[in-house]
Coordinates of C-alpha atoms in Angstrom, one line a residue:
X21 CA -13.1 15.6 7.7
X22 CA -12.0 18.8 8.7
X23 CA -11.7 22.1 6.9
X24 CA -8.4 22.0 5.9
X25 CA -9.4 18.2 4.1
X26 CA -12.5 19.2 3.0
X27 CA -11.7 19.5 -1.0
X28 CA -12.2 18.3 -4.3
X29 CA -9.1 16.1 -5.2
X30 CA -8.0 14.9 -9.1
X31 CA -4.4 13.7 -10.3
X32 CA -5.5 15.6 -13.7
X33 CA -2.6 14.8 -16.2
X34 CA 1.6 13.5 -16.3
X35 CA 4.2 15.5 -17.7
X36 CA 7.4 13.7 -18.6
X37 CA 10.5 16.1 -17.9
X38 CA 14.4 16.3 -17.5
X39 CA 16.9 17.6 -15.0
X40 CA 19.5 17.2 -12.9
X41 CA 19.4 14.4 -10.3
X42 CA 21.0 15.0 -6.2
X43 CA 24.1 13.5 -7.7
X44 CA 24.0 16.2 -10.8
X45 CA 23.5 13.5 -13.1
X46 CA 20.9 14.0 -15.8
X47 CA 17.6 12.3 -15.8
X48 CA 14.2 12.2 -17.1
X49 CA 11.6 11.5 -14.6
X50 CA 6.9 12.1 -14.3
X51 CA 5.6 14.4 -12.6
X52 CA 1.8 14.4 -12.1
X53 CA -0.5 17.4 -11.8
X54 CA -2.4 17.7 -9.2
X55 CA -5.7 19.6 -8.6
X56 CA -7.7 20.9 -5.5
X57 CA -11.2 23.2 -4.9
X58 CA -12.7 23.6 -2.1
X59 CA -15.7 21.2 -1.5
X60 CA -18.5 23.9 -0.2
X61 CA -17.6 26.1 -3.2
X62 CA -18.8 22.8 -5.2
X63 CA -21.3 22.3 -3.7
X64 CA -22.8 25.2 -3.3
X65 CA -22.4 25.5 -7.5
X66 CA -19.8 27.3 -8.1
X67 CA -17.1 26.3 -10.4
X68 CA -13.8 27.6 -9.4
X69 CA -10.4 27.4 -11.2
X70 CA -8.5 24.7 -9.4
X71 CA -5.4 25.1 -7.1
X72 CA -2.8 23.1 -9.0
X73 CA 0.9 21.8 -8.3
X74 CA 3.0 19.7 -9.3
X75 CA 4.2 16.4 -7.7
X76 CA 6.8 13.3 -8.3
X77 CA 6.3 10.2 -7.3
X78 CA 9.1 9.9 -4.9
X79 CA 7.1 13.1 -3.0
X80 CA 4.1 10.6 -3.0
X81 CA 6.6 7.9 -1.2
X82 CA 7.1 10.1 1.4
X83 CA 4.2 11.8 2.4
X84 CA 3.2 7.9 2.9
X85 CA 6.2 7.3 5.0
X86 CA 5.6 10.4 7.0
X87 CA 2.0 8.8 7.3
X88 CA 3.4 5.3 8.3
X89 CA 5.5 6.5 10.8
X90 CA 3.1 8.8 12.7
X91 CA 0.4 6.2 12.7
X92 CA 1.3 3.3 13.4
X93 CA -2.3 2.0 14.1
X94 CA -3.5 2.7 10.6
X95 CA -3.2 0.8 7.9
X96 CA -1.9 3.6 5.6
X97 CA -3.4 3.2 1.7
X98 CA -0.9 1.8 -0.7
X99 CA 0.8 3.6 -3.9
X100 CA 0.3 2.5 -7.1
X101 CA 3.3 0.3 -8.1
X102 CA 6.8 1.7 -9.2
X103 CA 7.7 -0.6 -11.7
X104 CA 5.2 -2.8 -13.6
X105 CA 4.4 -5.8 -12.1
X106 CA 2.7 -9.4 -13.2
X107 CA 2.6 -8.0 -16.8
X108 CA 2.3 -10.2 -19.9
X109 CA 4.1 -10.7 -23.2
X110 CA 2.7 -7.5 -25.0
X111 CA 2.4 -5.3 -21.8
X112 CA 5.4 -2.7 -21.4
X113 CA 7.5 -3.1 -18.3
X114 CA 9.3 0.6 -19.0
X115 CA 8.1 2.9 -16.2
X116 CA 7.6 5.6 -18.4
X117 CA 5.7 3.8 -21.4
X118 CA 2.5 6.0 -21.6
X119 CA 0.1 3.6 -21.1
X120 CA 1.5 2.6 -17.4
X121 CA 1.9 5.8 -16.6
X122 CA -1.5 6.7 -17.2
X123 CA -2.4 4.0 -15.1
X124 CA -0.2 5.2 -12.3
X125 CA -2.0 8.2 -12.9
X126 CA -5.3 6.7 -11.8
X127 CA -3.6 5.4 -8.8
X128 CA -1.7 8.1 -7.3
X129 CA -5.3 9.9 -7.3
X130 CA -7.0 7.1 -6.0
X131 CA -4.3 7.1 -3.2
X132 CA -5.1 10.6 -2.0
X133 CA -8.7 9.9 -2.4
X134 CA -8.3 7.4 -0.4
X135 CA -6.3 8.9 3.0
X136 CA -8.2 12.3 1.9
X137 CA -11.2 10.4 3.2
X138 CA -10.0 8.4 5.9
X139 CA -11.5 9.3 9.6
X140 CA -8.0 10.7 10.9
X141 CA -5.4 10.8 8.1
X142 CA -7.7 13.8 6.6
X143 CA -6.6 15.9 9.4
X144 CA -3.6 15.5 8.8
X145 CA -1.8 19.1 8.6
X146 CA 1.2 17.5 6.1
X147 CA -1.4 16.4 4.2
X148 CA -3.0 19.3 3.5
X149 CA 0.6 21.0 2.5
X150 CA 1.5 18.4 0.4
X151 CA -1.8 19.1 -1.7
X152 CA -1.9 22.9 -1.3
X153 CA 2.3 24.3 -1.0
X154 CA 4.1 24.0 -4.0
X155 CA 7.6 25.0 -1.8
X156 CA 8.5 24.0 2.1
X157 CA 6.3 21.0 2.3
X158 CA 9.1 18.5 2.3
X159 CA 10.8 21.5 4.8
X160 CA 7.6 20.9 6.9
X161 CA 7.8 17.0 6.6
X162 CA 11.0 16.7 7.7
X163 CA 10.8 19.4 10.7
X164 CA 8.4 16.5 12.2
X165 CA 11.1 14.2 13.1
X166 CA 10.0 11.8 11.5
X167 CA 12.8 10.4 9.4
X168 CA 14.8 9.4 12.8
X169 CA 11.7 7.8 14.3
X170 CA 11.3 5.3 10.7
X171 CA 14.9 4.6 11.1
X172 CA 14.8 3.4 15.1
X173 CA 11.8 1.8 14.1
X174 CA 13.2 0.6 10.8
X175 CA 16.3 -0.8 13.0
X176 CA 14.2 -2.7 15.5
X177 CA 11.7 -4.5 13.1
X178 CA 14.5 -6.2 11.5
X179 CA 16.0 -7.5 14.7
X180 CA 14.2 -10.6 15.4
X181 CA 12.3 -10.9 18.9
X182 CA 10.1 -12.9 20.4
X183 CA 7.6 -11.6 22.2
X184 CA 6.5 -13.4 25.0
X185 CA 2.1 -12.9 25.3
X186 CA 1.3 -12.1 21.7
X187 CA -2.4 -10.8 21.1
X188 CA -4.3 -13.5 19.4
X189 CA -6.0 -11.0 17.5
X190 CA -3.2 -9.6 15.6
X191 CA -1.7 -13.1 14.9
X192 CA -4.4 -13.8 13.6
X193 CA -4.5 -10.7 11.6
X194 CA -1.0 -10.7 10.7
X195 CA -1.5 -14.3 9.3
X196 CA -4.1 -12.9 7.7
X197 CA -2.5 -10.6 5.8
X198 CA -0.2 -13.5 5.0
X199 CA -3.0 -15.2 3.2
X200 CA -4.3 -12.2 1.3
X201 CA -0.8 -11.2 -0.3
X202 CA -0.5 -15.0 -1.4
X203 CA -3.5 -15.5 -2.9
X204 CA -4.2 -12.0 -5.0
X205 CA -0.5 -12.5 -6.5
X206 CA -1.8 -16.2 -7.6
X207 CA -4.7 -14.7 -8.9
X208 CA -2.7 -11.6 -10.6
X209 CA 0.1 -14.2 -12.0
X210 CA -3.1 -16.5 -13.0
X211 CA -4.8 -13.2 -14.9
X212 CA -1.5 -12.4 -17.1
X213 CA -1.2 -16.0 -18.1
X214 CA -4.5 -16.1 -19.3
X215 CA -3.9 -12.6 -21.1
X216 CA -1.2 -13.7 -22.7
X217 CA -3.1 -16.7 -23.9
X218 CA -5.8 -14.6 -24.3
X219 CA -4.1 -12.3 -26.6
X220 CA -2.8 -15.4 -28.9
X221 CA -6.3 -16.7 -30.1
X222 CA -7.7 -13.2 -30.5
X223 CA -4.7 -12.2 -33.2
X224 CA -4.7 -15.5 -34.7
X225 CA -8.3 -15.2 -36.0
X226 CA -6.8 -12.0 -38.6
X227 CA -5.9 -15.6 -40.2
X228 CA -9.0 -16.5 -40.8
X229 CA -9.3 -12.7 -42.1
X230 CA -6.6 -13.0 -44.4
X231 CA -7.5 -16.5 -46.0
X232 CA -11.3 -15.3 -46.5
X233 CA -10.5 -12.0 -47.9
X234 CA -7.5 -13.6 -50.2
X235 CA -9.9 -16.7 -50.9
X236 CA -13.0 -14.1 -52.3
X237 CA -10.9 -12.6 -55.1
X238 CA -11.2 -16.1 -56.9
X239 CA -14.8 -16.7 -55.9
X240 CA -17.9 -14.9 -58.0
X241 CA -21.1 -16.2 -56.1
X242 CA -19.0 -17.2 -52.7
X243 CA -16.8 -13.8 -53.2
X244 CA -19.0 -11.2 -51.0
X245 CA -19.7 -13.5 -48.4
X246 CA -16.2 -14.2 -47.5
X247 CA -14.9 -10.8 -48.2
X248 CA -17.4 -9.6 -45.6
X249 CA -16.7 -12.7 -43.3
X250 CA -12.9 -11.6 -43.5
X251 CA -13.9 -7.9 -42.1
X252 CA -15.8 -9.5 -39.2
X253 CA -12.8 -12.0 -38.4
X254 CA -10.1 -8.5 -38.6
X255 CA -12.7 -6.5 -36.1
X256 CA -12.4 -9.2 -33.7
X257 CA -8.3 -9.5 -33.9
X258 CA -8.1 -6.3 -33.1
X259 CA -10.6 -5.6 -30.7
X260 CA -8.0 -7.5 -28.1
X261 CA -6.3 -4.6 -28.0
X262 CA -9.2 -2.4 -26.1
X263 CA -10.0 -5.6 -23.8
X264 CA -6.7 -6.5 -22.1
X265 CA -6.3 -2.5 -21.8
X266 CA -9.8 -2.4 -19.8
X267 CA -8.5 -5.3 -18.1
X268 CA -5.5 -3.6 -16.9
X269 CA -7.9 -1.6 -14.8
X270 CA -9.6 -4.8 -12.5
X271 CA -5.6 -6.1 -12.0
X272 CA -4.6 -2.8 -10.9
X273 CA -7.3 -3.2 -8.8
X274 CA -6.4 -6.4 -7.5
X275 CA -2.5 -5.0 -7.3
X276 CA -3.6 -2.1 -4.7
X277 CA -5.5 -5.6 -2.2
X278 CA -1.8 -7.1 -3.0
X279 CA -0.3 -3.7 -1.5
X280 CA -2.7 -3.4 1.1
X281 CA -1.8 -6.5 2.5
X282 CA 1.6 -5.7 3.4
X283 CA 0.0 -2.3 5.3
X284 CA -2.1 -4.8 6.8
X285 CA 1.1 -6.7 7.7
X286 CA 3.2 -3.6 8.9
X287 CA 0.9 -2.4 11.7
X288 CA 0.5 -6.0 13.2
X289 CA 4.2 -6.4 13.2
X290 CA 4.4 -2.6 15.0
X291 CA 2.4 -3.8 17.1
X292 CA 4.6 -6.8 17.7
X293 CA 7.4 -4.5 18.3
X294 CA 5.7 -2.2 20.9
X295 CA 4.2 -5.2 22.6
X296 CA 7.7 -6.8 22.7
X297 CA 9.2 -3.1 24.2
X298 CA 6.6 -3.3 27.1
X299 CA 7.7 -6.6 28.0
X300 CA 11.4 -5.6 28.1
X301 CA 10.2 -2.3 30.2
X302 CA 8.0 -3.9 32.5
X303 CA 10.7 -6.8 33.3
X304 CA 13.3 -4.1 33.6
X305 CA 10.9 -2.7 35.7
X306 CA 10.5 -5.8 38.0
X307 CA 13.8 -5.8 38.2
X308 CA 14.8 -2.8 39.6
X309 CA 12.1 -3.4 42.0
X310 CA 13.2 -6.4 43.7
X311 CA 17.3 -4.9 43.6
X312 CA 15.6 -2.0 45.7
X313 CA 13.6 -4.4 48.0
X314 CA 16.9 -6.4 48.6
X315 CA 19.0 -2.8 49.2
X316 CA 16.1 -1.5 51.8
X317 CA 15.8 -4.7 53.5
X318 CA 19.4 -6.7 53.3
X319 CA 17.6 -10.2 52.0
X320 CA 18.9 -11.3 49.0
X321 CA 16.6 -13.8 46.9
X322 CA 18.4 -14.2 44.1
X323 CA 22.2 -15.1 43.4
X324 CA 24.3 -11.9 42.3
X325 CA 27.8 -11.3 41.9
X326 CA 27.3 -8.0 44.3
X327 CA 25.6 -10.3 46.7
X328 CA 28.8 -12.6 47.3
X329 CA 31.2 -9.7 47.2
X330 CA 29.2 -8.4 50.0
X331 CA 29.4 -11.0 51.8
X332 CA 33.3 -11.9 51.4
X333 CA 34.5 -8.2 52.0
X334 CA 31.4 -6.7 54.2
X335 CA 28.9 -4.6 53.7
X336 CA 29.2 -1.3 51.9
X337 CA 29.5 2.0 53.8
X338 CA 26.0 3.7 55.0
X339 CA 26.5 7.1 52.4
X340 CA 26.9 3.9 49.5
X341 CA 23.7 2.5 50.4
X342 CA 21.9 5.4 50.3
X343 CA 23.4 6.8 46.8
X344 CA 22.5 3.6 45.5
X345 CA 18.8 3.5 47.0
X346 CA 18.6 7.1 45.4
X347 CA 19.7 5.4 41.9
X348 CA 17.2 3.0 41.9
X349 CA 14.1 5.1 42.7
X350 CA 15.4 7.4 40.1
X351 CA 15.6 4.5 37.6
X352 CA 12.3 2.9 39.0
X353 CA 10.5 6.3 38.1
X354 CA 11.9 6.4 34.6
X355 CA 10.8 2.7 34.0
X356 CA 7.3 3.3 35.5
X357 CA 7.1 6.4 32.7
X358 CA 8.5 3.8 30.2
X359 CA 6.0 1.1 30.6
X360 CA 3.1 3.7 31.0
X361 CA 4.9 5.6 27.4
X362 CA 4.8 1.8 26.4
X363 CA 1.3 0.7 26.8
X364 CA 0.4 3.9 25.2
X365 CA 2.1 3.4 22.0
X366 CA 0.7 0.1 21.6
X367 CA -2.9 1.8 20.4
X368 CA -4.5 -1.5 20.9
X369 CA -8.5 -0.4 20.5
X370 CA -7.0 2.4 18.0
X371 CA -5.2 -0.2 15.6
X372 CA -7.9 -2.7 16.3
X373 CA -11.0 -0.3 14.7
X374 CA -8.8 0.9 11.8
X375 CA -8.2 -2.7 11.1
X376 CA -12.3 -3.1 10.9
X377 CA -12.5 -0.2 8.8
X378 CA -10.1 -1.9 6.7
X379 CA -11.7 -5.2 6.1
X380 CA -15.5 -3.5 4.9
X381 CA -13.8 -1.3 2.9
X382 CA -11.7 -4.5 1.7
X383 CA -15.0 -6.9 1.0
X384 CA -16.8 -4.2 -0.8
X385 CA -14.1 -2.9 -3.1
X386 CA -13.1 -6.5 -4.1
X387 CA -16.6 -7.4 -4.8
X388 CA -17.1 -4.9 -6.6
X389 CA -14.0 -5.4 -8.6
X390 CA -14.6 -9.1 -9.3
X391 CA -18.2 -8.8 -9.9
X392 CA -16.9 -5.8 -12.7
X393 CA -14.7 -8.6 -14.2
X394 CA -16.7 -11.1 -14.5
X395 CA -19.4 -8.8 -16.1
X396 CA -16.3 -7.9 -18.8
X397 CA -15.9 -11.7 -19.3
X398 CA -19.2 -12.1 -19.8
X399 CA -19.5 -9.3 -22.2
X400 CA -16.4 -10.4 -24.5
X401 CA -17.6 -13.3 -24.9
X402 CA -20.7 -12.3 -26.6
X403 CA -18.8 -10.1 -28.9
X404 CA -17.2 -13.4 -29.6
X405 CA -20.7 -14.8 -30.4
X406 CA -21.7 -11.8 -32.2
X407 CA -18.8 -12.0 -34.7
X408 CA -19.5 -15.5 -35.6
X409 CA -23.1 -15.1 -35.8
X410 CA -22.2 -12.1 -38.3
X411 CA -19.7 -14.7 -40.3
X412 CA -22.7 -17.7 -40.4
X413 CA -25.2 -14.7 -42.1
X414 CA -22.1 -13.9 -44.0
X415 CA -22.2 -17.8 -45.3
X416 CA -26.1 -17.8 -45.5
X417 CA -25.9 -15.1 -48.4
X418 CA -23.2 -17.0 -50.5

């Protein structure tokens, strides 16, 4: 990482605030703090107050479009979700419900955590504006050219092609990518149905709360022990509360893999494209070729409308010919610095180590992320055992 990368980076708080929308129309919108220091200040011990500004989330959207666009070999890091997604019965959909938006929080940072420290996004001089320049970064974004470069490129991946030599690898990849979408959104829909269920049986034991506490007021030697047996039974109902919150945190988790796959997707499919553009150049190419072999030498081998003419109304003058010859080395040129612009773009070895740079970092955060889960599962259940353990000594002392 470079100088200009080299800082401490925190999404610190979100502010909900008003204005007026492109359109003049009123609206209430987040915007999120965020907070820089230099690293060797850091770590050399000193404490310095933060450089701080103040972002929206569309800003976020497109510094990762400007990012997508001018590398198309990396598999840019995802943004949090917009909108709440895969949520269960007591879980807020509304995008500005605090709770989700402190979670989006916690994303957005982790987002800029993560292309802060990836091997060529941190030198990224937009970057670095978008994180120190409160004004002119968006001025600076869009002076790159980049908007009219996504929209060609936004054009052409929704035509359909087929490209004729794919690279096995990125099938494979692409496929891939396929696969991993599919299955974290089964797991994810999986997770908020077992929430949900989750959620039920927790609440329902304040029942067996209400019924001991109510059933000790008629009791003398039975009364303490239920009384306290009802306390441990109303700890436990609402204890659900914290969990599924916690739990948030492992789906989000998940949520950024479900995101990442679709990055994953979009530079095999760019690849697709470029691959399919060399083709189309290097056939052109061919072409143009074999028109100029059959000018310079008068032997047609293939069947052409110009061809026929030719031969019913004579050949064309001398001063024709040459004009024509001239064309085609002129166009022969520009298709040799096509296919050469062509093979360049593709970034074949580029794409190909981002994508392994991908996958560890991939393997080790979803291990890490399931193994944290299924330590939390572990751990609620034995609160589970612990309450009804309390309850039986509850019983003993009746």
């Amino acid at each position: 990482m470079d100088d200009r990368a080299a800082m401490e980076i925190c999404v610190a708080e979100a502010e909900k605030r008003s204005g007026k929308n492109a359109v003049s129309m009123q609206e209430t919108f987040t915007v999120y703090l965020i907070e820089t220091r230099p690293m060797d200040a850091v770590a050399e011990g000193h404490n310095p107050a933060p450089d701080c500004l103040w972002r929206r989330y569309s800003e976020f959207e497109l510094l990762r479009n400007y990012l997508i666009v001018t590398y198309p070999y990396i598999v840019v890091p995802p943004l949090p979700e917009k909108r709440a997604e895969f949520v269960w019965h007591k879980l807020s959909a509304d995008n500005m419900d605090p709770d989700f938006v402190e979670r989006r929080r916690v994303g957005l940072e982790n987002f800029l955590l993560r292309v802060a420290s990836h091997p060529v996004l941190c030198n990224d001089k937009i970057l670095c504006y978008f994180l120190t320049e409160e004004h002119g970064w968006k001025e600076a974004v869009y002076e790159t050219g980049f908007q009219a470069k996504a929209d060609s490129r936004l054009r052409a991946l929704s035509a359909t092609f087929r490209v004729r030599n794919p690279d096995k690898c990125f099938m494979e990849m692409k496929h891939y990518s396929d696969e991993l979408q599919s299955h974290t959104s089964q797991l994810l829909r999986a997770r908020a149905r077992v929430a949900d269920r989750l959620y039920g049986v927790f609440k329902v034991h304040g029942n067996y709360g209400r019924v001991f506490s109510e059933w000790s007021a008629i009791e003398k030697e039975m009364g303490d022990g239920l009384q306290s047996a009802g306390h441990h039974m109303d700890a436990y109902a609402a204890s659900i509360d914290d969990i599924l919150e916690e739990e948030e945190h492992y789906a989000d988790q998940l949520k950024e893999y479900l995101f990442y796959a679709e990055a994953l997707r979009a530079v095999c499919r760019k690849h697709e494209l470029t691959q399919f553009e060399l083709e189309m150049a290097s056939q052109d190419l061919i072409s143009k070729k074999q028109q100029r072999e059959e000018l310079a030498t008068g032997i047609v081998r293939t069947f052409s409308f110009k061809g026929m003419t030719n031969k019913l109304f004579g050949q064309e003058a001398p001063e024709q010919r040459e004009a024509r010859l001239k064309l085609l080395e002129d166009l022969i040129a520009e298709g040799e610095e096509t296919v050469k612009e062509k093979t360049i773009e593709r970034h074949v070895e580029k794409a190909w180590v981002d994508i392994q740079r991908f996958k560890e970092q991939k393997d080790k955060d979803l291990r890490e992320a399931l193994i944290n889960y299924a330590v939390m599962q572990i751990s609620m259940c034995k609160k589970g055992i612990q309450v009804w353990s309390n309850a039986k000594e509850c019983f003993l002392k009746m």
